[in-house]
Coordinates of C-alpha atoms and ligand atoms in Angstrom, one line a residue:
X832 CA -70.3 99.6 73.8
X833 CA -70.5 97.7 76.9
X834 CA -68.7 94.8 78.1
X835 CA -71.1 92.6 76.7
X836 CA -69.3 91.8 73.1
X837 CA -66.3 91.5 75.3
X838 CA -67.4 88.5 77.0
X839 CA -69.0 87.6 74.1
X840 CA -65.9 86.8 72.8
X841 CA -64.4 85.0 74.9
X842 CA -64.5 81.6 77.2
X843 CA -63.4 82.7 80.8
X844 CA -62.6 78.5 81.7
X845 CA -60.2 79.1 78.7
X846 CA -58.0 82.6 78.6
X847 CA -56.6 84.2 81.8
X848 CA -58.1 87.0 80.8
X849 CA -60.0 89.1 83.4
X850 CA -63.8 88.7 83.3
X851 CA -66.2 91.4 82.4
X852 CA -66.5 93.8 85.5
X853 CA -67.5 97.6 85.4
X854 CA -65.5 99.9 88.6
X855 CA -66.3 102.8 89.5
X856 CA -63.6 105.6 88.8
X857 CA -60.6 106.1 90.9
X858 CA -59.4 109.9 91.4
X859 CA -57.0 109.6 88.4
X860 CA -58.0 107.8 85.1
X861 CA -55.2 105.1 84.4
X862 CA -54.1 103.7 80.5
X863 CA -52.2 101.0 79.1
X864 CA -50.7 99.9 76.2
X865 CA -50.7 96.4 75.6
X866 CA -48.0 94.9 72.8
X867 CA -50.4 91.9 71.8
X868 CA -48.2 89.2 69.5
X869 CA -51.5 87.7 68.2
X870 CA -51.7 86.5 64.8
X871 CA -51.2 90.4 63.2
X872 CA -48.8 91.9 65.8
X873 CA -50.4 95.1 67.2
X874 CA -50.8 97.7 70.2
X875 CA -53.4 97.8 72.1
X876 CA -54.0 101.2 73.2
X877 CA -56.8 101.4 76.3
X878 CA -57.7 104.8 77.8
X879 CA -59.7 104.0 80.8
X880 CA -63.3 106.1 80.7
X881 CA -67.0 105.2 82.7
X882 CA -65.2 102.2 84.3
X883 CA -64.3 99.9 81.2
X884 CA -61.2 100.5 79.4
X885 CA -62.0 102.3 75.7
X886 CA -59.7 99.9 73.3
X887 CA -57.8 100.7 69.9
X888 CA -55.8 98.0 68.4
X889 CA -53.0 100.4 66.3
X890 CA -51.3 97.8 64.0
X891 CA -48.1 99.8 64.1
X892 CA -47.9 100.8 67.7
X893 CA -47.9 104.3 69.2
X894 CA -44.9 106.9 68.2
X895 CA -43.8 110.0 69.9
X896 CA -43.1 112.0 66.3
X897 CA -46.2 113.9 65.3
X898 CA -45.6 113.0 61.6
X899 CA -46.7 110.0 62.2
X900 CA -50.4 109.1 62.3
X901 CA -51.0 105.7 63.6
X902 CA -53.8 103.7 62.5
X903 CA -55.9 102.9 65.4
X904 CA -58.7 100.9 65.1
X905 CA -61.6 101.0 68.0
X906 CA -62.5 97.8 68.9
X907 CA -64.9 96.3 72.0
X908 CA -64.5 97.7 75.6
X909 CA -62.0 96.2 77.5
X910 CA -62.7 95.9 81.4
X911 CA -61.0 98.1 84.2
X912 CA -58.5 94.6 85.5
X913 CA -57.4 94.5 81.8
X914 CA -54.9 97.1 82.5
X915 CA -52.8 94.7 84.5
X916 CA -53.1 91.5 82.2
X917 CA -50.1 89.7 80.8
X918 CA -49.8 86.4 79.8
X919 CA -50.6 84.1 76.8
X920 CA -54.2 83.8 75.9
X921 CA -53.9 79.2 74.3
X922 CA -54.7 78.8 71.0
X923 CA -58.2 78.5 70.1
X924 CA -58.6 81.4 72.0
X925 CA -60.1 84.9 70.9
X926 CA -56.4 86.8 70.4
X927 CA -54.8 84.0 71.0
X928 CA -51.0 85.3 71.5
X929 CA -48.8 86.7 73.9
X930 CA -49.6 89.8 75.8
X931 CA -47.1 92.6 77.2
X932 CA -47.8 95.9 78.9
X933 CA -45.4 97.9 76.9
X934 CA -46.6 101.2 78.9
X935 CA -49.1 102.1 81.7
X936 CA -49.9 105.3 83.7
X937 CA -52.5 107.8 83.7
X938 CA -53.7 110.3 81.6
X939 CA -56.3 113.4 81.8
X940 CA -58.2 115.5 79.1
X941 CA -56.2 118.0 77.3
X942 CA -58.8 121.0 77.8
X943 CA -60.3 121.9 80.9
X944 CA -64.3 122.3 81.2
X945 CA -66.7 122.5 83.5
X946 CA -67.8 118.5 83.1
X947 CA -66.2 116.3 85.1
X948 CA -63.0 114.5 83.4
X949 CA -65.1 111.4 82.2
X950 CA -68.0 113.2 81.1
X951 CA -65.7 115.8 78.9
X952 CA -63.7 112.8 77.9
X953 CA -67.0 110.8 76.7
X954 CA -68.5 113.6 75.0
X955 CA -65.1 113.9 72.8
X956 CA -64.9 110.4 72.2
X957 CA -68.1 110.4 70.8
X958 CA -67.2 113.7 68.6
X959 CA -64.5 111.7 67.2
X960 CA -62.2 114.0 68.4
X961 CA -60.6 113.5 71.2
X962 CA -57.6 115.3 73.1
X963 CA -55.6 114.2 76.1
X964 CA -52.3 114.2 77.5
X965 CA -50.3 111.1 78.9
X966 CA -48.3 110.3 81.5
X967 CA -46.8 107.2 81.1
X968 CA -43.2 105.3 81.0
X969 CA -42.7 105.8 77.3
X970 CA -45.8 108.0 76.3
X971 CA -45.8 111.2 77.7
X972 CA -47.2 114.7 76.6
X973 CA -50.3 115.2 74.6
X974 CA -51.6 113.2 72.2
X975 CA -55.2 112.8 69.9
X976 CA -57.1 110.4 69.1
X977 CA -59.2 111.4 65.8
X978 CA -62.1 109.7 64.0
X979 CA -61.9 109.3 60.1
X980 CA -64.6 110.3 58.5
X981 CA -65.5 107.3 56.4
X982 CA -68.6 107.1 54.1
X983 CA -67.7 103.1 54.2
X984 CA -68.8 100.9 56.8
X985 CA -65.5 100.7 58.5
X986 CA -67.0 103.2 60.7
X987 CA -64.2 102.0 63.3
X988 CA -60.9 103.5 62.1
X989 CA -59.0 106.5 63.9
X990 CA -55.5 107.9 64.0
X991 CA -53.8 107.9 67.1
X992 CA -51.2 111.0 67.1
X993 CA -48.1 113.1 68.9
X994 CA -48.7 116.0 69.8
X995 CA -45.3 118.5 68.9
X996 CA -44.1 119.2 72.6
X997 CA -40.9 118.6 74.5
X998 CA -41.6 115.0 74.8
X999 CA -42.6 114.8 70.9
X1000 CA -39.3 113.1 68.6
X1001 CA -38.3 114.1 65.1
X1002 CA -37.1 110.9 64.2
X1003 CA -38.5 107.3 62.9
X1004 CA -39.7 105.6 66.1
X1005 CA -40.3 102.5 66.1
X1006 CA -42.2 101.2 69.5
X1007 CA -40.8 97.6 68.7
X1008 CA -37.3 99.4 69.3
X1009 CA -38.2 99.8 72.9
X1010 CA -38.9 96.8 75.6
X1011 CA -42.6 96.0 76.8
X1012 CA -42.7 96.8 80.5
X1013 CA -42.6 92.9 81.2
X1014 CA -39.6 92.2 79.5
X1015 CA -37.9 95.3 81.7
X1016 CA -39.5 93.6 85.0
X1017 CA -38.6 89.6 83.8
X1018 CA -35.4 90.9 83.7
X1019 CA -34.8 92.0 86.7
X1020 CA -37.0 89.1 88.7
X1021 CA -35.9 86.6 86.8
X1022 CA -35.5 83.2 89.3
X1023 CA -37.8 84.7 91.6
X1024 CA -41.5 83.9 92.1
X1025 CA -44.1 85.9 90.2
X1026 CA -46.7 87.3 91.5
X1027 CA -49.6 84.9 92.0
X1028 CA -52.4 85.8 88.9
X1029 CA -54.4 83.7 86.9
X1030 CA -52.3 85.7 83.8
X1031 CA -48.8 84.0 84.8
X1032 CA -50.0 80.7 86.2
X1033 CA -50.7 80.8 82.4
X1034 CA -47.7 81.8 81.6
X1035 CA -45.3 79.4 83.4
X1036 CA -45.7 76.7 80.5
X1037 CA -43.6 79.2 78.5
X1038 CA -39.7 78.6 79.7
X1039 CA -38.6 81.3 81.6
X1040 CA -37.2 84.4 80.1
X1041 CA -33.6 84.9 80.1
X1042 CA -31.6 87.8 78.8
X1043 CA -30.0 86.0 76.1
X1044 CA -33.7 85.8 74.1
X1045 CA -33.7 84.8 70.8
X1046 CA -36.7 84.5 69.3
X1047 CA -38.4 86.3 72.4
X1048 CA -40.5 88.6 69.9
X1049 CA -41.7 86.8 66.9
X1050 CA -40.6 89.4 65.2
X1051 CA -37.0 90.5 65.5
X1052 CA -36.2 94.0 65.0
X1053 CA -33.8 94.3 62.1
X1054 CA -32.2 97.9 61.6
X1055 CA -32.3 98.9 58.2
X1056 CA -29.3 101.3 58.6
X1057 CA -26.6 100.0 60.7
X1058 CA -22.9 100.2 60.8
X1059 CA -21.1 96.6 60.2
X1060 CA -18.4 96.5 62.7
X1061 CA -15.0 95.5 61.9
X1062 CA -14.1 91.3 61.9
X1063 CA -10.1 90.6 62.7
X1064 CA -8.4 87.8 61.3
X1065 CA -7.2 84.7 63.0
X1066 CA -4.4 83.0 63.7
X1067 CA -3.2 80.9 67.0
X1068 CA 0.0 82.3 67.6
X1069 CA 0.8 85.2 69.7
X1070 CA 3.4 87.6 68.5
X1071 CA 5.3 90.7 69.7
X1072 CA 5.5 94.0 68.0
X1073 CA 5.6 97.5 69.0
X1074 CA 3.3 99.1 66.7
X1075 CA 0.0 97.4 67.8
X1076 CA -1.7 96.8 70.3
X1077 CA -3.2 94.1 72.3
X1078 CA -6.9 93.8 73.8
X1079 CA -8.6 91.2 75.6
X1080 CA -11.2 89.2 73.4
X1081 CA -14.0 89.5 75.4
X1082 CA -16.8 86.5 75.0
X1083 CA -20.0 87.6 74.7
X1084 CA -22.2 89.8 71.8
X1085 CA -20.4 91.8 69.4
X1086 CA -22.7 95.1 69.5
X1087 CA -22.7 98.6 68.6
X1088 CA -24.2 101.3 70.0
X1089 CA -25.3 104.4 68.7
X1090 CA -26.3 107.4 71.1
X1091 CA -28.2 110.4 71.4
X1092 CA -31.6 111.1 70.5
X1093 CA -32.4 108.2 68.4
X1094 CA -30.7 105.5 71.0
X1095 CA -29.9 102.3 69.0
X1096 CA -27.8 99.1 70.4
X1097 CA -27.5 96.4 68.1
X1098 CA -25.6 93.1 66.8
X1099 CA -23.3 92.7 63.9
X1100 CA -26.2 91.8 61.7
X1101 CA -28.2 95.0 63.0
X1102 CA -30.5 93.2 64.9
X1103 CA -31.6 95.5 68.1
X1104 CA -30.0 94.5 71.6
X1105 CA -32.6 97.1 73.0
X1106 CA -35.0 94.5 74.5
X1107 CA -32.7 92.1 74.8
X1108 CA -29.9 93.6 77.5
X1109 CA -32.2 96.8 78.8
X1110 CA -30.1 96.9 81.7
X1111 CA -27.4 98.3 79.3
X1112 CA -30.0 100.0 76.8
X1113 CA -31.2 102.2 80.1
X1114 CA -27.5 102.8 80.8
X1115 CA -26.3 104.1 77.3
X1116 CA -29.9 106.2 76.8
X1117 CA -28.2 108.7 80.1
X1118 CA -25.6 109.2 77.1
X1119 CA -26.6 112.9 75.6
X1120 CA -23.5 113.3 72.9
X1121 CA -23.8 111.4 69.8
X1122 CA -21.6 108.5 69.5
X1123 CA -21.0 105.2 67.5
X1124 CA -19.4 102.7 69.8
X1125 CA -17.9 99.2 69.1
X1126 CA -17.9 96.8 71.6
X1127 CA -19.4 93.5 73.3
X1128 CA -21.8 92.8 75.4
X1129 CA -19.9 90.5 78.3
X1130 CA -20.8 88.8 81.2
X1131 CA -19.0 88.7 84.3
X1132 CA -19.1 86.3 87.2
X1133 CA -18.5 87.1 90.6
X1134 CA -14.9 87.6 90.1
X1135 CA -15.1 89.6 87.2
X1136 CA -14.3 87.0 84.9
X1137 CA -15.8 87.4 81.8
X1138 CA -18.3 83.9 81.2
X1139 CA -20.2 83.2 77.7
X1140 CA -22.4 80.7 79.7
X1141 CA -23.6 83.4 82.2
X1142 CA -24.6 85.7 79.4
X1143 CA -26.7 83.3 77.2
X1144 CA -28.5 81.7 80.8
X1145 CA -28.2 85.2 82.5
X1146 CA -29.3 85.7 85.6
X1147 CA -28.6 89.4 87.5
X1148 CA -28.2 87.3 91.1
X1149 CA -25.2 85.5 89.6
X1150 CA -23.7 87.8 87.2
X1151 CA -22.8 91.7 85.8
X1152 CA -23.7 92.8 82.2
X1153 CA -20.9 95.1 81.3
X1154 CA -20.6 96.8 77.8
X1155 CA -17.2 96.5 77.2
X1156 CA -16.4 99.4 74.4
X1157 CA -12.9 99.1 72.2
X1158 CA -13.5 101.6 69.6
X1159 CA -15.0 104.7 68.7
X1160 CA -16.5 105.3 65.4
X1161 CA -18.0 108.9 65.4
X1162 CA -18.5 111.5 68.1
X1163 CA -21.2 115.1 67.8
X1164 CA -20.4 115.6 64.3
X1165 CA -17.2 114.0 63.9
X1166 CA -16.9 111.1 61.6
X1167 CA -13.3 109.4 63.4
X1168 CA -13.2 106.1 61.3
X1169 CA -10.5 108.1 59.4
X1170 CA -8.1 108.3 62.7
X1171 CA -5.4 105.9 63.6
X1172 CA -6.8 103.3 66.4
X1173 CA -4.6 105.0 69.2
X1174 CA -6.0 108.0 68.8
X1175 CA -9.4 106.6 68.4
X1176 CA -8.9 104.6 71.6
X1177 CA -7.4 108.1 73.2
X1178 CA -10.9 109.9 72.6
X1179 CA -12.5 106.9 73.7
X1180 CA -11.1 106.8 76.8
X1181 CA -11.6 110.7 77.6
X1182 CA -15.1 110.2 76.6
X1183 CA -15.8 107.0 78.8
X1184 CA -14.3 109.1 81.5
X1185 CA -16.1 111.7 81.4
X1186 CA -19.4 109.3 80.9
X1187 CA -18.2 107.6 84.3
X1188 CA -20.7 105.0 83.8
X1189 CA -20.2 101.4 85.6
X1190 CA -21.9 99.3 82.9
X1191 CA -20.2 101.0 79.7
X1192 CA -16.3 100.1 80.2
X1193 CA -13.7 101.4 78.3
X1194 CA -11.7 98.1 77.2
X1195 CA -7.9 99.0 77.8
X1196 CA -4.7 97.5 75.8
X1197 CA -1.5 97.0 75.9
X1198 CA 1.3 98.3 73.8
X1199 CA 3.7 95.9 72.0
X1200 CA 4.0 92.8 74.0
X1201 CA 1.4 90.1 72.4
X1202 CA 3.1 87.3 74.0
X1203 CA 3.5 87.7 77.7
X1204 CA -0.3 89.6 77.6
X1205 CA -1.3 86.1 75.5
X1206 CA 0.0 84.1 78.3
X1207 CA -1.9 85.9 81.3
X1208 CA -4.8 85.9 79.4
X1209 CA -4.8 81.8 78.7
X1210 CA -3.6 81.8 82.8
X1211 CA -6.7 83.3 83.6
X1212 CA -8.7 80.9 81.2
X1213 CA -10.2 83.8 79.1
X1214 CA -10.9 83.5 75.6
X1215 CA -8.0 85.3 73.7
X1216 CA -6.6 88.6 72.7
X1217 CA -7.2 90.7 69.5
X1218 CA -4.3 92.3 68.4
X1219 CA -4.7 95.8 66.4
X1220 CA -2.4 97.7 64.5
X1221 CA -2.0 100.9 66.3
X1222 CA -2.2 103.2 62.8
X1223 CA -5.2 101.7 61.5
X1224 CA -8.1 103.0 60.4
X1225 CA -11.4 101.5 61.2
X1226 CA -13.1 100.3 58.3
X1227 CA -16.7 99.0 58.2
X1228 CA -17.6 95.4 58.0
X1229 CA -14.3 94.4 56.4
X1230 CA -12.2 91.7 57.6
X1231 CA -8.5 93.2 57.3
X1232 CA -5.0 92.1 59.1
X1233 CA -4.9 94.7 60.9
X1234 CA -7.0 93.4 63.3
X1235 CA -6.1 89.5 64.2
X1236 CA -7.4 87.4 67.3
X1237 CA -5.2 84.8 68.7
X1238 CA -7.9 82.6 70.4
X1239 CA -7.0 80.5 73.8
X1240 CA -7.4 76.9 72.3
X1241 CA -7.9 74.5 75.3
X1242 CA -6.7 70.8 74.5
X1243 CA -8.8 67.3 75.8
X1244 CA -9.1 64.1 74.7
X1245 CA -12.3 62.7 73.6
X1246 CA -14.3 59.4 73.5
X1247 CA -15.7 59.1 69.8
X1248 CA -19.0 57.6 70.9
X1249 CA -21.0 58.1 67.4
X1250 CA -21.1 59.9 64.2
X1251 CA -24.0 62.1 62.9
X1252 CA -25.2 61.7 59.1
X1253 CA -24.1 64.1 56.5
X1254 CA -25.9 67.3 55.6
X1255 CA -25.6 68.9 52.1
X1256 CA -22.2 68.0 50.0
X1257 CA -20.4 66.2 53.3
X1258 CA -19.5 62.7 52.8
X1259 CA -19.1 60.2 54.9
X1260 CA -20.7 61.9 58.6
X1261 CA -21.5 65.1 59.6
X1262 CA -20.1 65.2 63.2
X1263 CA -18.5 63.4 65.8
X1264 CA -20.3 62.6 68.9
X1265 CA -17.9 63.3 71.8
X1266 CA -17.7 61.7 75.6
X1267 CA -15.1 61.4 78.7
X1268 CA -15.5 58.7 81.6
X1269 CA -16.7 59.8 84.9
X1270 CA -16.9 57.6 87.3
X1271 CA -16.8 54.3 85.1
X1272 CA -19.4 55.5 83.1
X1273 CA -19.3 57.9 79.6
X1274 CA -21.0 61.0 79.6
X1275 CA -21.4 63.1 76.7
X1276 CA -19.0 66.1 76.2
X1277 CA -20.3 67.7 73.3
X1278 CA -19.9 66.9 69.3
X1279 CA -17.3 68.5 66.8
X1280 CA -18.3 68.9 63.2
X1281 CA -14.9 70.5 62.1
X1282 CA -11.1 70.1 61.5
X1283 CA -11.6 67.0 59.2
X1284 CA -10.0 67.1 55.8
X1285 CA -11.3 64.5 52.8
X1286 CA -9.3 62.4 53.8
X1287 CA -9.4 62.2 57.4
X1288 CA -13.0 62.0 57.0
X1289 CA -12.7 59.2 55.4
X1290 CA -10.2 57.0 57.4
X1291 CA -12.2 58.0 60.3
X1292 CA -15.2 56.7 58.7
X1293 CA -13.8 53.8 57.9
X1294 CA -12.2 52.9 61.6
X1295 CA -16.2 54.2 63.0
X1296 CA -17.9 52.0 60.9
X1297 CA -16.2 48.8 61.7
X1298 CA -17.3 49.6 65.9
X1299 CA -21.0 50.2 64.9
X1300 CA -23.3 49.4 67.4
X1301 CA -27.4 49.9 68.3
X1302 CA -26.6 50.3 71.7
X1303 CA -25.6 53.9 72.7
X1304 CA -22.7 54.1 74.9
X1305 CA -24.6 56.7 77.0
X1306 CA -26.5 56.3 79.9
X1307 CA -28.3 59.7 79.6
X1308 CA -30.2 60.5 76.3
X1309 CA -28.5 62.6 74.0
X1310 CA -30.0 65.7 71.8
X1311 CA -28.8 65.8 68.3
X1312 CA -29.8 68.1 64.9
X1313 CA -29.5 65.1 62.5
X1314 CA -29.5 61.0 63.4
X1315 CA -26.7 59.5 65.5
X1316 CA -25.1 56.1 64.5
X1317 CA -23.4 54.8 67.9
X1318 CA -20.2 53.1 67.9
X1319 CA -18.4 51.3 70.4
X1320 CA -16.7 53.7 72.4
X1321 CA -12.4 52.6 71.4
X1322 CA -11.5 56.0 69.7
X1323 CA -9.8 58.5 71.3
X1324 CA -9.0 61.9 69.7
X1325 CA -7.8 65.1 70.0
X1326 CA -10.0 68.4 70.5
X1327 CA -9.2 72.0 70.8
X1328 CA -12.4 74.3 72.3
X1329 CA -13.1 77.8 73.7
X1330 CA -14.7 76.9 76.5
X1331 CA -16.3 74.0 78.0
X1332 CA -20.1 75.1 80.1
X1333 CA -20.5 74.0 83.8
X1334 CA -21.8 70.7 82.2
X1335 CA -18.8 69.6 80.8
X1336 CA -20.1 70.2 77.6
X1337 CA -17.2 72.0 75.0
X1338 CA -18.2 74.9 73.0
X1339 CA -17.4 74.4 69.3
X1340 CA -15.3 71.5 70.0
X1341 CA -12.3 71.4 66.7
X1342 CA -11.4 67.9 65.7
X1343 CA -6.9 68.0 65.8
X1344 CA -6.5 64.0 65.5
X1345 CA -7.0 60.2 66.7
X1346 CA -5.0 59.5 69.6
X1347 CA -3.1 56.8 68.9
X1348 CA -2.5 53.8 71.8
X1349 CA -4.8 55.5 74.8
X1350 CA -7.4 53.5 76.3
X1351 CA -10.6 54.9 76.2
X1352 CA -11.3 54.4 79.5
X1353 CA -8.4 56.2 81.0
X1354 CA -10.0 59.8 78.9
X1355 CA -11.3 62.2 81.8
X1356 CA -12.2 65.9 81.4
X1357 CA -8.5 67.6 82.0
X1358 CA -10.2 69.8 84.3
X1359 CA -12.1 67.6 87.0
X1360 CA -8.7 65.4 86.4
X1361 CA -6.2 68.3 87.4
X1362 CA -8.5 68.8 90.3
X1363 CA -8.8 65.7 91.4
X1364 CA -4.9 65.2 90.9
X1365 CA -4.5 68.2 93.6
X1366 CA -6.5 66.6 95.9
X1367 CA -4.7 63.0 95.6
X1368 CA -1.2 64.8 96.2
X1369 CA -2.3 66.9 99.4
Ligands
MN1431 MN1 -55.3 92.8 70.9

């Protein structure tokens, strides 16, 4: 095959794909693997040979254990620039998708001859049979590449399969468990210019890539067998007692991680964290030892405060990913679920230590004293604190009282400004549409969808509909799920939140009342006020 079915296929004023070009061979013959989300997710698997790139699409992608054979299916030459292309190839296009280099390096034939490389590696191609060994990020060793002999006309399908050697794995691999080369490299450039290519000028109508990346891979990788971490209970009042102990509640991911051979870091539904924080994945695959750990995934601003906000926008100028661990569920062989929490946290620590790694933290306590611990926390604006009973065992996905987190509530005052219609069995609205003044004018603050009983919802309903208006009180336009009926702005009411963002904007805003006799006017976010308040009495 030469490139002309290549460019057969395609329309270069269309894709930033590279146009047909033969090279002539460097010194060292260079591969890549390509993850290509087209319509049928699949690896592309290009071995560069006579100055085109020789191109198998394997559905399942590549795998270091020898047991598995992967079906790789030969399709048209690929040229020599293809190796560095990235980017989305628009719709209409020939593979129209997204494409990621998932691995790149060189590679060389596995037996020596008296032919020069390419010419021993193009007579074995053309055997069916053909033997080479990788050097690459993730594929390394030897590897085949072996033609079925099919009678059929599908005269196009080989296997693609690990060699046993030292870089060969017994265990399920999965290459979807394992970040595409561009995701490790967005992550780490993220903010700055790109390199100038016709592949990313493409690419820039896609938002940019943050670390926080739902929905980054069509397909998200979902661990069939995971361990459900432990939920606490909740309650707002701190409390003393000598027997347990108190954490901080760090805001960020619940994850686990499980180390050792078969590295996997996930969330509490089991969905793999490996592509999505690789900065940590790289940092718990230096672990040897087998271990499950609990912990979250946390962000930390410049002074080390932990920030949900820099997490999901996350952005490595601005901000540290730290894994902060708080329990320990199993060590080598050892299951330790069974083991009271102190001495789970006691092998944690040791192990941590001896770890002595900057990104995987050992989350500390302290014994007995809930109340005064509660009260720096809230000082310091952080979330909350999780208070554990010292003798307790940890027990998989259950949701005991031995484990209890007293969350930080902040108070503010609120602007009702519209209501959203109902969804499923709610009468009357769905949520409340929240704003403060700022300079004169409203601006939105977020909208609450919860602490309203029957009744409330109803009185409230009542009291909205009588100020309904067409005009929004809003100069700015606001984004909603479900339809907004404005109101004129009177209502004042009472919210407790988490956190508010940089915006102003509260995080899962609770509704606690109607504030009775304040003019609306006169509600400003408590924060900016108390600021401003400083400034007035200097
Ligand atoms: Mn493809």
């Amino acid at each position: 095959m030469a490139l002309k079915l290549y460019s057969e296929k395609r329309n270069f004023k269309n894709t930033p794909e590279p146009t047909a070009k033969k090279v002539k061979a460097g010194k060292t013959l260079e591969f890549v693997v390509q993850r290509h989300n087209a319509s049928h997710l699949h690896y592309d698997f290009r071995l560069e040979m006579g100055g085109v790139l020789k191109s198998w699409a394997v559905p399942k992608g590549p795998s270091l254990n020898p047991k598995h054979k992967r079906l790789a299916m030969m399709v048209e030459d690929h040229p020599y620039e293809y190796r560095k292309f990235e980017g989305e190839i628009p719709k209409g296009n020939y593979g129209a998708g997204t494409v990621e280099i998932w691995d790149k390096g060189t590679y060389s034939p596995l037996t020596s001859s008296q032919n020069k490389v390419e010419t021993q590696l193009l007579k074995e191609l053309k055997s069916g049979n053909l033997k080479f060994v990788m050097k690459g990020e993730k594929l390394k060793g030897e590897f085949a590449l072996v033609k079925l002999k099919t009678e059929s006309k599908r005269q196009n399908e080989w296997l693609l399969i690990k060699h046993r050697d030292q870089y060969s794995v017994d265990e399920e691999y999965s290459s979807e468990a394992y970040p595409s080369l561009t995701a490790q490299k967005d992550s780490k450039v993220t903010g700055k210019a790109k390199k100038e290519s016709k592949a990313t000028t493409v690419q820039k109508k896609t938002p940019a890539i943050t670390l926080n990346r739902p929905g980054r891979f069509s397909k998200k990788v979902h661990l069939e067998n995971y361990v459900k971490p432990m939920l606490a209970k909740e309650t707002d009042v701190p409390f003393d007692n000598p027997s347990w102990i108190f954490e901080i509640k760090w805001d960020g991911y619940r994850s686990i991680a499980e180390t050792g051979k078969d590295l996997k870091f996930y969330s509490r539904n089991g969905i793999s964290f490996l592509d999505q924080y690789p900065e940590i994945a790289v940092e718990l695959k230096k672990i040897k030892s087998s271990l499950i750990l609990d912990g979250e995934v946390t962000a930390l601003d410049k002074d080390g405060t932990p920030n949900f906000q820099l997490l999901q926008n996350f952005d490595p100028s601005r901000a540290a990913l730290v894994y902060y661990v708080f329990d320990i569920l199993k060590k080598d062989d050892r299951n330790l679920t069974m083991l009271p929490l102190e001495e789970r946290k006691e092998i944690l620590r040791e192990t941590l230590k001896s770890i002595n790694n900057n990104v995987i933290r050992y989350s500390d306590h302290i014994v007995g004293e809930g109340k005064k611990f509660f009260a720096l926390v809230s000082e310091k604006n952080m979330e909350g604190i999780i208070a554990k009973n010292a003798q307790s065992d940890y027990v998989e996905g259950a949701r005991t009282s031995n484990w209890i987190k007293i969350k930080n509530h902040k108070g503010q005052e609120a602007v009702i400004a519209g209501f959203t219609e109902p969804r499923k069995s709610r009468k009357y609205f769905g949520s409340l549409v929240l704003g403060v003044y700022e300079g004169g004018s409203l601006k939105y603050s977020g909208h609450t969808g919860t602490g309203f009983s029957d009744k409330t919802l109803k009185s409230l309903y009542d009291q909205l509909s009588a100020l309904v208006t067409e005009i929004s009180p809003f100069k700015e336009k606001i984004k909603t799920n479900m339809p907004v009926t404005w109101v004129k702005p009177k209502l004042v009411c009472n919210v407790k939140f988490a956190e508010m963002t940089n915006e102003g904007i509260m995080r899962h805003p609770v509704f606690m009342g109607l504030r009775e006799n304040k003019p609306a006017k006169e509600v400003m976010n408590e924060k900016k006020k108390k600021v401003n308040q400083l400034l007035q009495n200097k």
